[in-house]
C-alpha positions as a LaTeX table, in Angstrom:
\begin{tabular}{lrrr}
\hline
Residue & $x$ (\AA) & $y$ (\AA) & $z$ (\AA) \\
\hline
Unk1 & $-7.00$ & $-26.39$ & 28.06 \\
Unk2 & $-10.20$ & $-24.62$ & 28.12 \\
Unk3 & $-10.12$ & $-21.20$ & 29.70 \\
Unk4 & $-6.77$ & $-21.92$ & 31.32 \\
Unk5 & $-3.35$ & $-23.15$ & 30.58 \\
Unk6 & $-2.92$ & $-26.35$ & 28.65 \\
Unk7 & $-4.25$ & $-28.58$ & 25.92 \\
Unk8 & $-7.82$ & $-27.93$ & 24.73 \\
Unk9 & $-10.56$ & $-30.23$ & 25.86 \\
Unk10 & $-13.97$ & $-30.55$ & 24.30 \\
Unk11 & $-17.24$ & $-29.27$ & 25.65 \\
Unk12 & $-18.70$ & $-25.76$ & 25.79 \\
Unk13 & $-20.15$ & $-26.38$ & 29.24 \\
Unk14 & $-16.68$ & $-26.34$ & 30.73 \\
Unk15 & $-16.06$ & $-22.84$ & 29.42 \\
Unk16 & $-19.32$ & $-21.65$ & 30.95 \\
Unk17 & $-18.24$ & $-23.23$ & 34.23 \\
Unk18 & $-14.91$ & $-21.38$ & 34.08 \\
Unk19 & $-16.86$ & $-18.17$ & 33.49 \\
Unk20 & $-18.58$ & $-18.83$ & 36.83 \\
Unk21 & $-15.19$ & $-19.20$ & 38.51 \\
Unk22 & $-13.05$ & $-16.39$ & 37.06 \\
Unk23 & $-10.12$ & $-17.13$ & 39.37 \\
Unk24 & $-9.78$ & $-20.60$ & 37.87 \\
Unk25 & $-10.36$ & $-19.28$ & 34.36 \\
Unk26 & $-7.63$ & $-16.66$ & 34.51 \\
Unk27 & $-9.93$ & $-13.73$ & 33.76 \\
Unk28 & $-7.89$ & $-10.59$ & 34.46 \\
Unk29 & $-8.67$ & $-6.87$ & 34.18 \\
Unk30 & $-7.74$ & $-6.77$ & 30.52 \\
Unk31 & $-10.16$ & $-9.57$ & 29.67 \\
Unk32 & $-12.97$ & $-7.99$ & 31.67 \\
Unk33 & $-12.80$ & $-4.89$ & 29.49 \\
Unk34 & $-13.48$ & $-7.11$ & 26.49 \\
Unk35 & $-16.98$ & $-7.59$ & 27.89 \\
Unk36 & $-17.72$ & $-3.95$ & 26.99 \\
Unk37 & $-17.77$ & $-4.77$ & 23.28 \\
Unk38 & $-20.70$ & $-5.42$ & 20.95 \\
Unk39 & $-19.99$ & $-6.99$ & 17.57 \\
Unk40 & $-16.36$ & $-6.00$ & 17.85 \\
Unk41 & $-17.06$ & $-2.35$ & 18.70 \\
Unk42 & $-16.40$ & $-0.85$ & 22.12 \\
Unk43 & $-19.37$ & 0.43 & 24.09 \\
Unk44 & $-17.30$ & 1.47 & 27.11 \\
Unk45 & $-18.42$ & 5.05 & 26.47 \\
Unk46 & $-22.07$ & 4.16 & 27.09 \\
Unk47 & $-22.11$ & 3.82 & 30.93 \\
Unk48 & $-20.49$ & 7.24 & 31.62 \\
Unk49 & $-22.73$ & 8.86 & 28.99 \\
Unk50 & $-25.82$ & 7.39 & 30.60 \\
Unk51 & $-24.59$ & 8.56 & 33.99 \\
Unk52 & $-24.10$ & 12.07 & 32.64 \\
Unk53 & $-27.64$ & 12.13 & 31.27 \\
Unk54 & $-29.00$ & 10.73 & 34.54 \\
Unk55 & $-27.24$ & 13.45 & 36.58 \\
Unk56 & $-28.69$ & 16.23 & 34.39 \\
Unk57 & $-32.18$ & 14.69 & 34.54 \\
Unk58 & $-32.00$ & 14.23 & 38.30 \\
Unk59 & $-30.83$ & 17.80 & 38.76 \\
Unk60 & $-33.82$ & 19.06 & 36.75 \\
Unk61 & $-36.39$ & 17.25 & 38.91 \\
Unk62 & $-34.83$ & 17.96 & 42.30 \\
Unk63 & $-35.33$ & 21.15 & 44.24 \\
Unk64 & $-32.83$ & 23.89 & 45.02 \\
Unk65 & $-31.97$ & 22.31 & 48.36 \\
Unk66 & $-30.57$ & 19.19 & 46.69 \\
Unk67 & $-28.39$ & 20.07 & 43.73 \\
Unk68 & $-27.32$ & 17.14 & 41.50 \\
Unk69 & $-25.48$ & 18.85 & 38.65 \\
Unk70 & $-22.21$ & 18.87 & 40.60 \\
Unk71 & $-22.30$ & 15.07 & 40.46 \\
Unk72 & $-20.99$ & 15.28 & 36.89 \\
Unk73 & $-17.57$ & 14.99 & 38.52 \\
Unk74 & $-18.32$ & 11.25 & 38.79 \\
Unk75 & $-18.59$ & 10.86 & 35.02 \\
Unk76 & $-14.86$ & 11.15 & 34.18 \\
Unk77 & $-14.12$ & 8.87 & 37.13 \\
Unk78 & $-16.34$ & 6.13 & 35.70 \\
Unk79 & $-14.80$ & 6.66 & 32.27 \\
Unk80 & $-11.31$ & 6.32 & 33.75 \\
Unk81 & $-12.20$ & 2.84 & 34.97 \\
Unk82 & $-13.51$ & 1.41 & 31.68 \\
Unk83 & $-12.59$ & 3.72 & 28.78 \\
Unk84 & $-9.31$ & 4.49 & 27.07 \\
Unk85 & $-7.27$ & 7.63 & 27.60 \\
Unk86 & $-8.90$ & 9.49 & 24.71 \\
Unk87 & $-12.40$ & 8.56 & 25.87 \\
Unk88 & $-11.68$ & 9.60 & 29.44 \\
Unk89 & $-10.22$ & 12.93 & 28.27 \\
Unk90 & $-13.34$ & 13.51 & 26.16 \\
Unk91 & $-15.60$ & 13.00 & 29.18 \\
Unk92 & $-13.26$ & 15.17 & 31.27 \\
Unk93 & $-13.99$ & 18.02 & 28.83 \\
Unk94 & $-17.64$ & 17.13 & 28.27 \\
Unk95 & $-18.55$ & 17.10 & 31.96 \\
Unk96 & $-17.72$ & 20.81 & 32.65 \\
Unk97 & $-19.34$ & 21.82 & 29.35 \\
Unk98 & $-22.56$ & 20.02 & 30.26 \\
Unk99 & $-22.34$ & 21.60 & 33.70 \\
Unk100 & $-22.19$ & 25.10 & 32.17 \\
Unk101 & $-25.01$ & 24.41 & 29.72 \\
Unk102 & $-27.28$ & 22.85 & 32.34 \\
Unk103 & $-26.56$ & 25.60 & 34.84 \\
Unk104 & $-27.39$ & 28.22 & 32.23 \\
Unk105 & $-30.59$ & 26.64 & 30.94 \\
Unk106 & $-32.09$ & 25.63 & 34.24 \\
Unk107 & $-34.10$ & 28.21 & 36.23 \\
Unk108 & $-32.07$ & 30.95 & 37.91 \\
Unk109 & $-32.77$ & 29.74 & 41.42 \\
Unk110 & $-30.85$ & 26.53 & 40.64 \\
Unk111 & $-27.51$ & 28.26 & 39.90 \\
Unk112 & $-24.66$ & 26.45 & 41.65 \\
Unk113 & $-21.77$ & 28.83 & 41.13 \\
Unk114 & $-18.17$ & 28.50 & 40.00 \\
Unk115 & $-16.95$ & 26.27 & 42.83 \\
Unk116 & $-18.70$ & 23.17 & 41.45 \\
Unk117 & $-17.45$ & 24.00 & 37.96 \\
Unk118 & $-13.86$ & 24.02 & 39.23 \\
Unk119 & $-14.56$ & 20.71 & 41.00 \\
Unk120 & $-15.85$ & 19.15 & 37.76 \\
Unk121 & $-12.84$ & 20.38 & 35.80 \\
Unk122 & $-10.36$ & 19.22 & 38.44 \\
Unk123 & $-12.11$ & 15.85 & 38.66 \\
Unk124 & $-11.75$ & 15.42 & 34.90 \\
Unk125 & $-8.03$ & 16.14 & 35.04 \\
Unk126 & $-7.46$ & 13.68 & 37.87 \\
Unk127 & $-9.58$ & 11.04 & 36.15 \\
Unk128 & $-7.53$ & 11.36 & 32.96 \\
Unk129 & $-4.30$ & 10.95 & 34.90 \\
Unk130 & $-5.75$ & 7.89 & 36.67 \\
Unk131 & $-6.72$ & 6.44 & 33.30 \\
Unk132 & $-3.16$ & 6.87 & 32.04 \\
Unk133 & $-1.89$ & 4.91 & 35.04 \\
Unk134 & $-4.52$ & 2.21 & 34.52 \\
Unk135 & $-3.80$ & 1.77 & 30.82 \\
Unk136 & $-0.07$ & 1.53 & 31.43 \\
Unk137 & $-0.71$ & $-1.09$ & 34.09 \\
Unk138 & $-2.85$ & $-3.11$ & 31.69 \\
Unk139 & $-0.15$ & $-2.89$ & 29.03 \\
Unk140 & 2.29 & $-4.25$ & 31.61 \\
Unk141 & $-0.12$ & $-7.10$ & 32.36 \\
Unk142 & $-0.32$ & $-7.92$ & 28.66 \\
Unk143 & 3.46 & $-8.02$ & 28.37 \\
Unk144 & 3.74 & $-10.24$ & 31.43 \\
Unk145 & 1.00 & $-12.48$ & 30.08 \\
Unk146 & 2.90 & $-12.87$ & 26.81 \\
Unk147 & 6.03 & $-13.78$ & 28.76 \\
Unk148 & 4.09 & $-16.29$ & 30.86 \\
Unk149 & 2.54 & $-17.79$ & 27.73 \\
Unk150 & 5.97 & $-18.18$ & 26.15 \\
Unk151 & 7.22 & $-19.83$ & 29.33 \\
Unk152 & 4.24 & $-22.17$ & 29.36 \\
Unk153 & 4.80 & $-23.24$ & 25.77 \\
Unk154 & 8.45 & $-23.86$ & 26.55 \\
Unk155 & 7.82 & $-25.94$ & 29.65 \\
Unk156 & 4.50 & $-27.56$ & 28.68 \\
Unk157 & 4.98 & $-27.91$ & 24.96 \\
Unk158 & 1.88 & $-28.41$ & 22.78 \\
Unk159 & 1.26 & $-32.07$ & 22.03 \\
Unk160 & 0.04 & $-32.98$ & 18.53 \\
Unk161 & $-3.07$ & $-35.16$ & 18.22 \\
Unk162 & $-2.16$ & $-38.84$ & 18.33 \\
Unk163 & 1.38 & $-38.07$ & 19.46 \\
Unk164 & 3.31 & $-41.27$ & 20.14 \\
Unk165 & 0.33 & $-43.37$ & 19.11 \\
Unk166 & $-1.75$ & $-42.07$ & 22.02 \\
Unk167 & $-5.04$ & $-40.26$ & 22.23 \\
Unk168 & $-4.54$ & $-37.68$ & 24.94 \\
Unk169 & $-6.03$ & $-34.62$ & 26.59 \\
Unk170 & $-4.88$ & $-32.38$ & 29.42 \\
Unk171 & $-5.98$ & $-29.35$ & 31.35 \\
Unk172 & $-3.89$ & $-27.22$ & 33.67 \\
Unk173 & $-5.32$ & $-24.65$ & 36.09 \\
Unk174 & $-2.87$ & $-22.52$ & 38.04 \\
Unk175 & $-3.88$ & $-21.73$ & 41.61 \\
Unk176 & $-2.01$ & $-18.39$ & 41.37 \\
Unk177 & $-4.31$ & $-15.92$ & 39.60 \\
Unk178 & $-1.29$ & $-13.97$ & 38.31 \\
Unk179 & 0.49 & $-17.01$ & 36.86 \\
Unk180 & $-0.08$ & $-19.26$ & 33.86 \\
Unk181 & 2.35 & $-21.97$ & 34.75 \\
Unk182 & 3.57 & $-23.48$ & 37.99 \\
Unk183 & 5.14 & $-26.65$ & 39.34 \\
Unk184 & 2.88 & $-29.19$ & 37.60 \\
Unk185 & 4.30 & $-30.74$ & 34.44 \\
Unk186 & 3.45 & $-33.43$ & 31.92 \\
Unk187 & 4.67 & $-34.68$ & 28.56 \\
Unk188 & 4.62 & $-37.51$ & 26.03 \\
Unk189 & 7.85 & $-38.75$ & 24.47 \\
Unk190 & 7.90 & $-41.32$ & 21.65 \\
Unk191 & 11.20 & $-43.16$ & 21.56 \\
Unk192 & 13.23 & $-46.09$ & 20.40 \\
Unk193 & 11.55 & $-48.41$ & 22.90 \\
Unk194 & 7.95 & $-47.27$ & 22.83 \\
Unk195 & 6.14 & $-44.19$ & 24.04 \\
Unk196 & 6.76 & $-42.79$ & 27.52 \\
Unk197 & 4.47 & $-40.49$ & 29.48 \\
Unk198 & 5.33 & $-38.33$ & 32.48 \\
Unk199 & 3.20 & $-36.37$ & 34.92 \\
Unk200 & 4.66 & $-34.70$ & 37.98 \\
Unk201 & 4.29 & $-32.04$ & 40.63 \\
Unk202 & 7.20 & $-30.03$ & 42.01 \\
Unk203 & 7.04 & $-29.13$ & 45.67 \\
Unk204 & 6.39 & $-25.43$ & 46.17 \\
Unk205 & 5.45 & $-22.66$ & 43.79 \\
Unk206 & 7.05 & $-19.75$ & 41.99 \\
Unk207 & 9.72 & $-19.48$ & 39.34 \\
Unk208 & 12.01 & $-21.99$ & 41.04 \\
Unk209 & 9.28 & $-24.62$ & 40.77 \\
Unk210 & 8.89 & $-23.80$ & 37.08 \\
Unk211 & 12.63 & $-24.11$ & 36.53 \\
Unk212 & 12.68 & $-27.46$ & 38.31 \\
Unk213 & 9.81 & $-28.71$ & 36.16 \\
Unk214 & 11.63 & $-27.56$ & 33.02 \\
Unk215 & 14.81 & $-29.39$ & 34.10 \\
Unk216 & 12.94 & $-32.64$ & 34.74 \\
Unk217 & 11.07 & $-32.42$ & 31.45 \\
Unk218 & 14.30 & $-31.88$ & 29.55 \\
Unk219 & 15.80 & $-35.00$ & 31.10 \\
Unk220 & 12.64 & $-37.00$ & 30.45 \\
Unk221 & 12.59 & $-36.07$ & 26.78 \\
Unk222 & 16.12 & $-37.36$ & 26.31 \\
Unk223 & 16.04 & $-40.40$ & 28.58 \\
Unk224 & 12.54 & $-41.38$ & 27.52 \\
Unk225 & 13.66 & $-41.48$ & 23.91 \\
Unk226 & 16.93 & $-43.39$ & 24.33 \\
Unk227 & 16.67 & $-45.64$ & 27.39 \\
Unk228 & 15.30 & $-49.16$ & 26.96 \\
Unk229 & 14.33 & $-49.67$ & 30.63 \\
Unk230 & 11.67 & $-47.47$ & 32.19 \\
Unk231 & 13.39 & $-47.82$ & 35.55 \\
Unk232 & 16.53 & $-46.29$ & 34.04 \\
Unk233 & 14.46 & $-43.30$ & 32.95 \\
Unk234 & 13.31 & $-42.92$ & 36.56 \\
Unk235 & 16.93 & $-43.10$ & 37.74 \\
Unk236 & 17.90 & $-40.37$ & 35.29 \\
Unk237 & 15.10 & $-38.19$ & 36.63 \\
Unk238 & 16.26 & $-38.80$ & 40.21 \\
Unk239 & 19.81 & $-37.82$ & 39.30 \\
Unk240 & 18.61 & $-34.68$ & 37.52 \\
Unk241 & 16.55 & $-33.65$ & 40.53 \\
Unk242 & 19.54 & $-34.01$ & 42.87 \\
Unk243 & 21.84 & $-32.11$ & 40.52 \\
Unk244 & 19.31 & $-29.33$ & 40.05 \\
Unk245 & 18.76 & $-29.02$ & 43.79 \\
Unk246 & 22.51 & $-28.94$ & 44.40 \\
Unk247 & 22.89 & $-26.14$ & 41.88 \\
Unk248 & 20.40 & $-24.03$ & 43.81 \\
Unk249 & 22.11 & $-24.81$ & 47.07 \\
Unk250 & 25.40 & $-23.56$ & 45.60 \\
Unk251 & 23.65 & $-20.34$ & 44.59 \\
Unk252 & 22.48 & $-19.89$ & 48.16 \\
Unk253 & 18.76 & $-20.22$ & 47.42 \\
Unk254 & 16.63 & $-21.68$ & 50.26 \\
Unk255 & 15.34 & $-24.58$ & 48.16 \\
Unk256 & 17.60 & $-27.36$ & 49.34 \\
Unk257 & 14.68 & $-29.60$ & 50.32 \\
Unk258 & 12.79 & $-29.33$ & 47.05 \\
Unk259 & 11.46 & $-32.56$ & 45.57 \\
Unk260 & 8.93 & $-33.68$ & 42.97 \\
Unk261 & 6.35 & $-36.43$ & 42.84 \\
Unk262 & 5.84 & $-38.14$ & 39.50 \\
Unk263 & 4.12 & $-40.90$ & 37.54 \\
Unk264 & 6.11 & $-42.46$ & 34.71 \\
Unk265 & 4.32 & $-44.60$ & 32.13 \\
Unk266 & 5.65 & $-46.73$ & 29.32 \\
Unk267 & 3.62 & $-48.10$ & 26.42 \\
Unk268 & 5.79 & $-50.94$ & 25.10 \\
Unk269 & 5.48 & $-51.80$ & 21.43 \\
Unk270 & 5.67 & $-55.54$ & 22.12 \\
Unk271 & 2.76 & $-55.46$ & 24.61 \\
Unk272 & $-0.20$ & $-53.59$ & 23.09 \\
Unk273 & $-2.50$ & $-54.72$ & 25.90 \\
Unk274 & $-0.36$ & $-53.46$ & 28.78 \\
Unk275 & 1.25 & $-50.36$ & 30.25 \\
Unk276 & 4.36 & $-50.13$ & 32.44 \\
Unk277 & 4.35 & $-47.74$ & 35.38 \\
Unk278 & 6.75 & $-46.35$ & 37.96 \\
Unk279 & 5.08 & $-44.28$ & 40.71 \\
Unk280 & 7.42 & $-41.91$ & 42.53 \\
Unk281 & 5.62 & $-40.56$ & 45.58 \\
Unk282 & 2.57 & $-39.65$ & 43.53 \\
Unk283 & $-1.06$ & $-40.68$ & 43.65 \\
Unk284 & $-1.38$ & $-43.86$ & 41.52 \\
Unk285 & $-3.25$ & $-43.35$ & 38.24 \\
Unk286 & $-6.70$ & $-44.71$ & 37.51 \\
Unk287 & $-7.66$ & $-47.00$ & 34.63 \\
Unk288 & $-10.99$ & $-45.77$ & 33.28 \\
Unk289 & $-12.99$ & $-47.78$ & 30.76 \\
Unk290 & $-16.51$ & $-48.74$ & 29.79 \\
Unk291 & $-16.39$ & $-51.53$ & 32.40 \\
Unk292 & $-15.60$ & $-49.15$ & 35.26 \\
Unk293 & $-12.68$ & $-47.66$ & 37.17 \\
Unk294 & $-9.78$ & $-49.43$ & 38.82 \\
Unk295 & $-6.66$ & $-47.96$ & 40.45 \\
Unk296 & $-3.11$ & $-48.90$ & 39.61 \\
Unk297 & $-1.38$ & $-51.05$ & 42.24 \\
Unk298 & $-0.03$ & $-49.13$ & 45.21 \\
Unk299 & 3.66 & $-48.28$ & 44.99 \\
Unk300 & 6.16 & $-47.34$ & 47.65 \\
Unk301 & 8.44 & $-45.22$ & 45.50 \\
Unk302 & 9.74 & $-42.01$ & 47.04 \\
Unk303 & 9.51 & $-38.63$ & 45.33 \\
Unk304 & 12.28 & $-37.51$ & 43.01 \\
Unk305 & 15.10 & $-36.03$ & 45.06 \\
Unk306 & 14.44 & $-38.21$ & 48.09 \\
Unk307 & 15.61 & $-41.53$ & 46.66 \\
Unk308 & 18.53 & $-41.70$ & 49.07 \\
Unk309 & 16.02 & $-42.25$ & 51.89 \\
Unk310 & 14.74 & $-45.50$ & 50.37 \\
Unk311 & 15.67 & $-48.80$ & 51.95 \\
Unk312 & 16.69 & $-50.20$ & 48.57 \\
Unk313 & 18.86 & $-48.24$ & 46.17 \\
Unk314 & 17.21 & $-46.80$ & 43.10 \\
Unk315 & 13.56 & $-46.27$ & 42.15 \\
Unk316 & 10.90 & $-48.95$ & 42.70 \\
Unk317 & 10.60 & $-51.75$ & 40.17 \\
Unk318 & 8.49 & $-51.31$ & 37.05 \\
Unk319 & 4.95 & $-52.66$ & 37.34 \\
Unk320 & 3.08 & $-53.92$ & 34.28 \\
Unk321 & $-0.68$ & $-53.38$ & 34.28 \\
Unk322 & $-3.11$ & $-54.83$ & 31.74 \\
Unk323 & $-4.84$ & $-52.23$ & 29.61 \\
Unk324 & $-7.73$ & $-53.30$ & 27.41 \\
Unk325 & $-8.79$ & $-51.55$ & 24.26 \\
Unk326 & $-10.82$ & $-48.44$ & 25.07 \\
Unk327 & $-9.38$ & $-48.03$ & 28.56 \\
Unk328 & $-7.83$ & $-44.71$ & 29.49 \\
Unk329 & $-5.13$ & $-43.95$ & 32.03 \\
Unk330 & $-6.17$ & $-40.95$ & 34.13 \\
Unk331 & $-3.49$ & $-39.02$ & 36.04 \\
Unk332 & $-4.03$ & $-35.99$ & 38.25 \\
Unk333 & $-2.02$ & $-33.84$ & 40.60 \\
Unk334 & $-3.05$ & $-33.13$ & 44.17 \\
Unk335 & $-4.97$ & $-30.05$ & 43.09 \\
Unk336 & $-7.71$ & $-32.54$ & 42.19 \\
Unk337 & $-7.44$ & $-35.11$ & 44.96 \\
Unk338 & $-7.03$ & $-32.48$ & 47.67 \\
Unk339 & $-9.76$ & $-30.12$ & 46.46 \\
Unk340 & $-12.15$ & $-29.46$ & 49.37 \\
Unk341 & $-15.74$ & $-28.33$ & 49.47 \\
Unk342 & $-17.23$ & $-25.93$ & 51.99 \\
Unk343 & $-17.44$ & $-28.75$ & 54.54 \\
Unk344 & $-13.76$ & $-29.67$ & 54.14 \\
Unk345 & $-14.41$ & $-32.95$ & 52.30 \\
Unk346 & $-12.00$ & $-34.03$ & 49.57 \\
Unk347 & $-13.15$ & $-34.49$ & 46.00 \\
Unk348 & $-14.07$ & $-38.21$ & 45.53 \\
Unk349 & $-12.33$ & $-38.61$ & 42.19 \\
Unk350 & $-12.66$ & $-42.36$ & 41.67 \\
Unk351 & $-16.28$ & $-42.46$ & 42.83 \\
Unk352 & $-17.33$ & $-39.54$ & 40.64 \\
Unk353 & $-15.56$ & $-40.91$ & 37.56 \\
Unk354 & $-17.06$ & $-44.38$ & 38.09 \\
Unk355 & $-20.53$ & $-42.86$ & 38.33 \\
Unk356 & $-20.00$ & $-40.85$ & 35.16 \\
Unk357 & $-18.69$ & $-43.82$ & 33.17 \\
Unk358 & $-21.61$ & $-45.98$ & 34.32 \\
Unk359 & $-24.03$ & $-43.31$ & 33.08 \\
Unk360 & $-22.19$ & $-42.76$ & 29.79 \\
Unk361 & $-19.32$ & $-45.06$ & 28.72 \\
Unk362 & $-18.08$ & $-42.38$ & 26.32 \\
Unk363 & $-16.86$ & $-40.45$ & 29.35 \\
Unk364 & $-13.80$ & $-42.71$ & 29.27 \\
Unk365 & $-12.58$ & $-40.91$ & 26.14 \\
Unk366 & $-9.58$ & $-38.74$ & 27.12 \\
Unk367 & $-11.09$ & $-35.39$ & 26.13 \\
Unk368 & $-14.43$ & $-36.10$ & 27.78 \\
Unk369 & $-12.77$ & $-37.54$ & 30.87 \\
Unk370 & $-10.47$ & $-34.56$ & 31.37 \\
Unk371 & $-13.35$ & $-32.12$ & 30.92 \\
Unk372 & $-15.47$ & $-34.06$ & 33.41 \\
Unk373 & $-12.79$ & $-34.13$ & 36.10 \\
Unk374 & $-11.99$ & $-30.46$ & 35.56 \\
Unk375 & $-15.62$ & $-29.43$ & 35.91 \\
Unk376 & $-16.18$ & $-31.71$ & 38.89 \\
Unk377 & $-13.14$ & $-30.32$ & 40.69 \\
Unk378 & $-14.21$ & $-26.72$ & 40.13 \\
Unk379 & $-17.75$ & $-27.42$ & 41.30 \\
Unk380 & $-16.54$ & $-29.27$ & 44.37 \\
Unk381 & $-14.23$ & $-26.49$ & 45.58 \\
Unk382 & $-16.33$ & $-23.62$ & 44.24 \\
Unk383 & $-13.46$ & $-22.47$ & 42.02 \\
Unk384 & $-11.15$ & $-21.91$ & 45.01 \\
Unk385 & $-8.14$ & $-23.91$ & 43.91 \\
Unk386 & $-5.70$ & $-24.47$ & 46.76 \\
Unk387 & $-2.98$ & $-25.82$ & 44.50 \\
Unk388 & $-2.04$ & $-26.03$ & 40.85 \\
Unk389 & $-4.34$ & $-28.55$ & 39.19 \\
Unk390 & $-3.48$ & $-30.83$ & 36.28 \\
Unk391 & $-5.63$ & $-33.53$ & 34.72 \\
Unk392 & $-3.95$ & $-35.71$ & 32.08 \\
Unk393 & $-5.53$ & $-38.67$ & 30.28 \\
Unk394 & $-3.93$ & $-40.97$ & 27.70 \\
Unk395 & $-4.85$ & $-44.19$ & 25.90 \\
Unk396 & $-3.61$ & $-46.14$ & 22.93 \\
Unk397 & $-5.10$ & $-45.20$ & 19.60 \\
Unk398 & $-7.41$ & $-47.77$ & 18.08 \\
\hline
\end{tabular}
């Protein structure tokens, strides 16, 4: 993923777009401080130094009725916000020294007295203490980010290029600015009976949603490898969801109604021009190719965990859809389809993709397609993601 969690996608324009929407791009306080670097060297000391010089210059040109030199107390405060502990301490010492020198060199009628000197010294001490608190908080953020990154790589494992005979690309944007992984999940699993693909969305957010996604992915990786029938894989996922939910109910957690929507694909080896699909309460995928965009057939499958409510036992039957060479299967979670603009209108995914493919057939390539949908979603909602957003595109390798 570019600027977010997930698999990289091509295109520098997408990164610039994420820079415009820092919430979607996961830019935190630690990353913002990296902006105060030039050729690898920190220039965080420059703003407080310029402020110090500006205060002295302003004090020189103002009259005795408007003293400015006492404003040096602001300098350590600015340093505390952007500099390290050592830099802030240096400005905490420098500010009173400059105060003494300026007060001594300026004409006698501009003397300010010892009260402002004590204020400057006390301000420097408080600014240094504030900087210590800030730096420790940023170190905590870095540790938590490392933990979140490890969790992400465990749940959403990196997928090698051409994995399972598929060209693929994915991007994941977490709606929670403090998180790097949520309830969206996806994976590719080559197996004894062809390659299987899964994309899903767990109801709710938080760590319990992440744990549910991890449980379903673990089952998919085993069942997708061994089971000959794609419908059996869906049944295994349904059973895992019920067992996982029951475990949480036994622990007394209020997640007894949790469920997950999912799209399960199978690329059979004996049918290179087709793809099998089971849709479980999810938005049907789109087939995107140089000739246009067409949706998968509607399905009436219920989400994982709610299968007992179906009129017929078990998941819906497997549907086989023709898939020509060069056509890509595009799957998204509701973070895309339910993205709203300022007027409350949903993002017209199929219409926008069809327009893009008509203008440039290369947009159907997985990496280009994922980047286009990502950028279109962010533009449509102005970077205000209401839900975790995943875009996943796969197609057979030529």
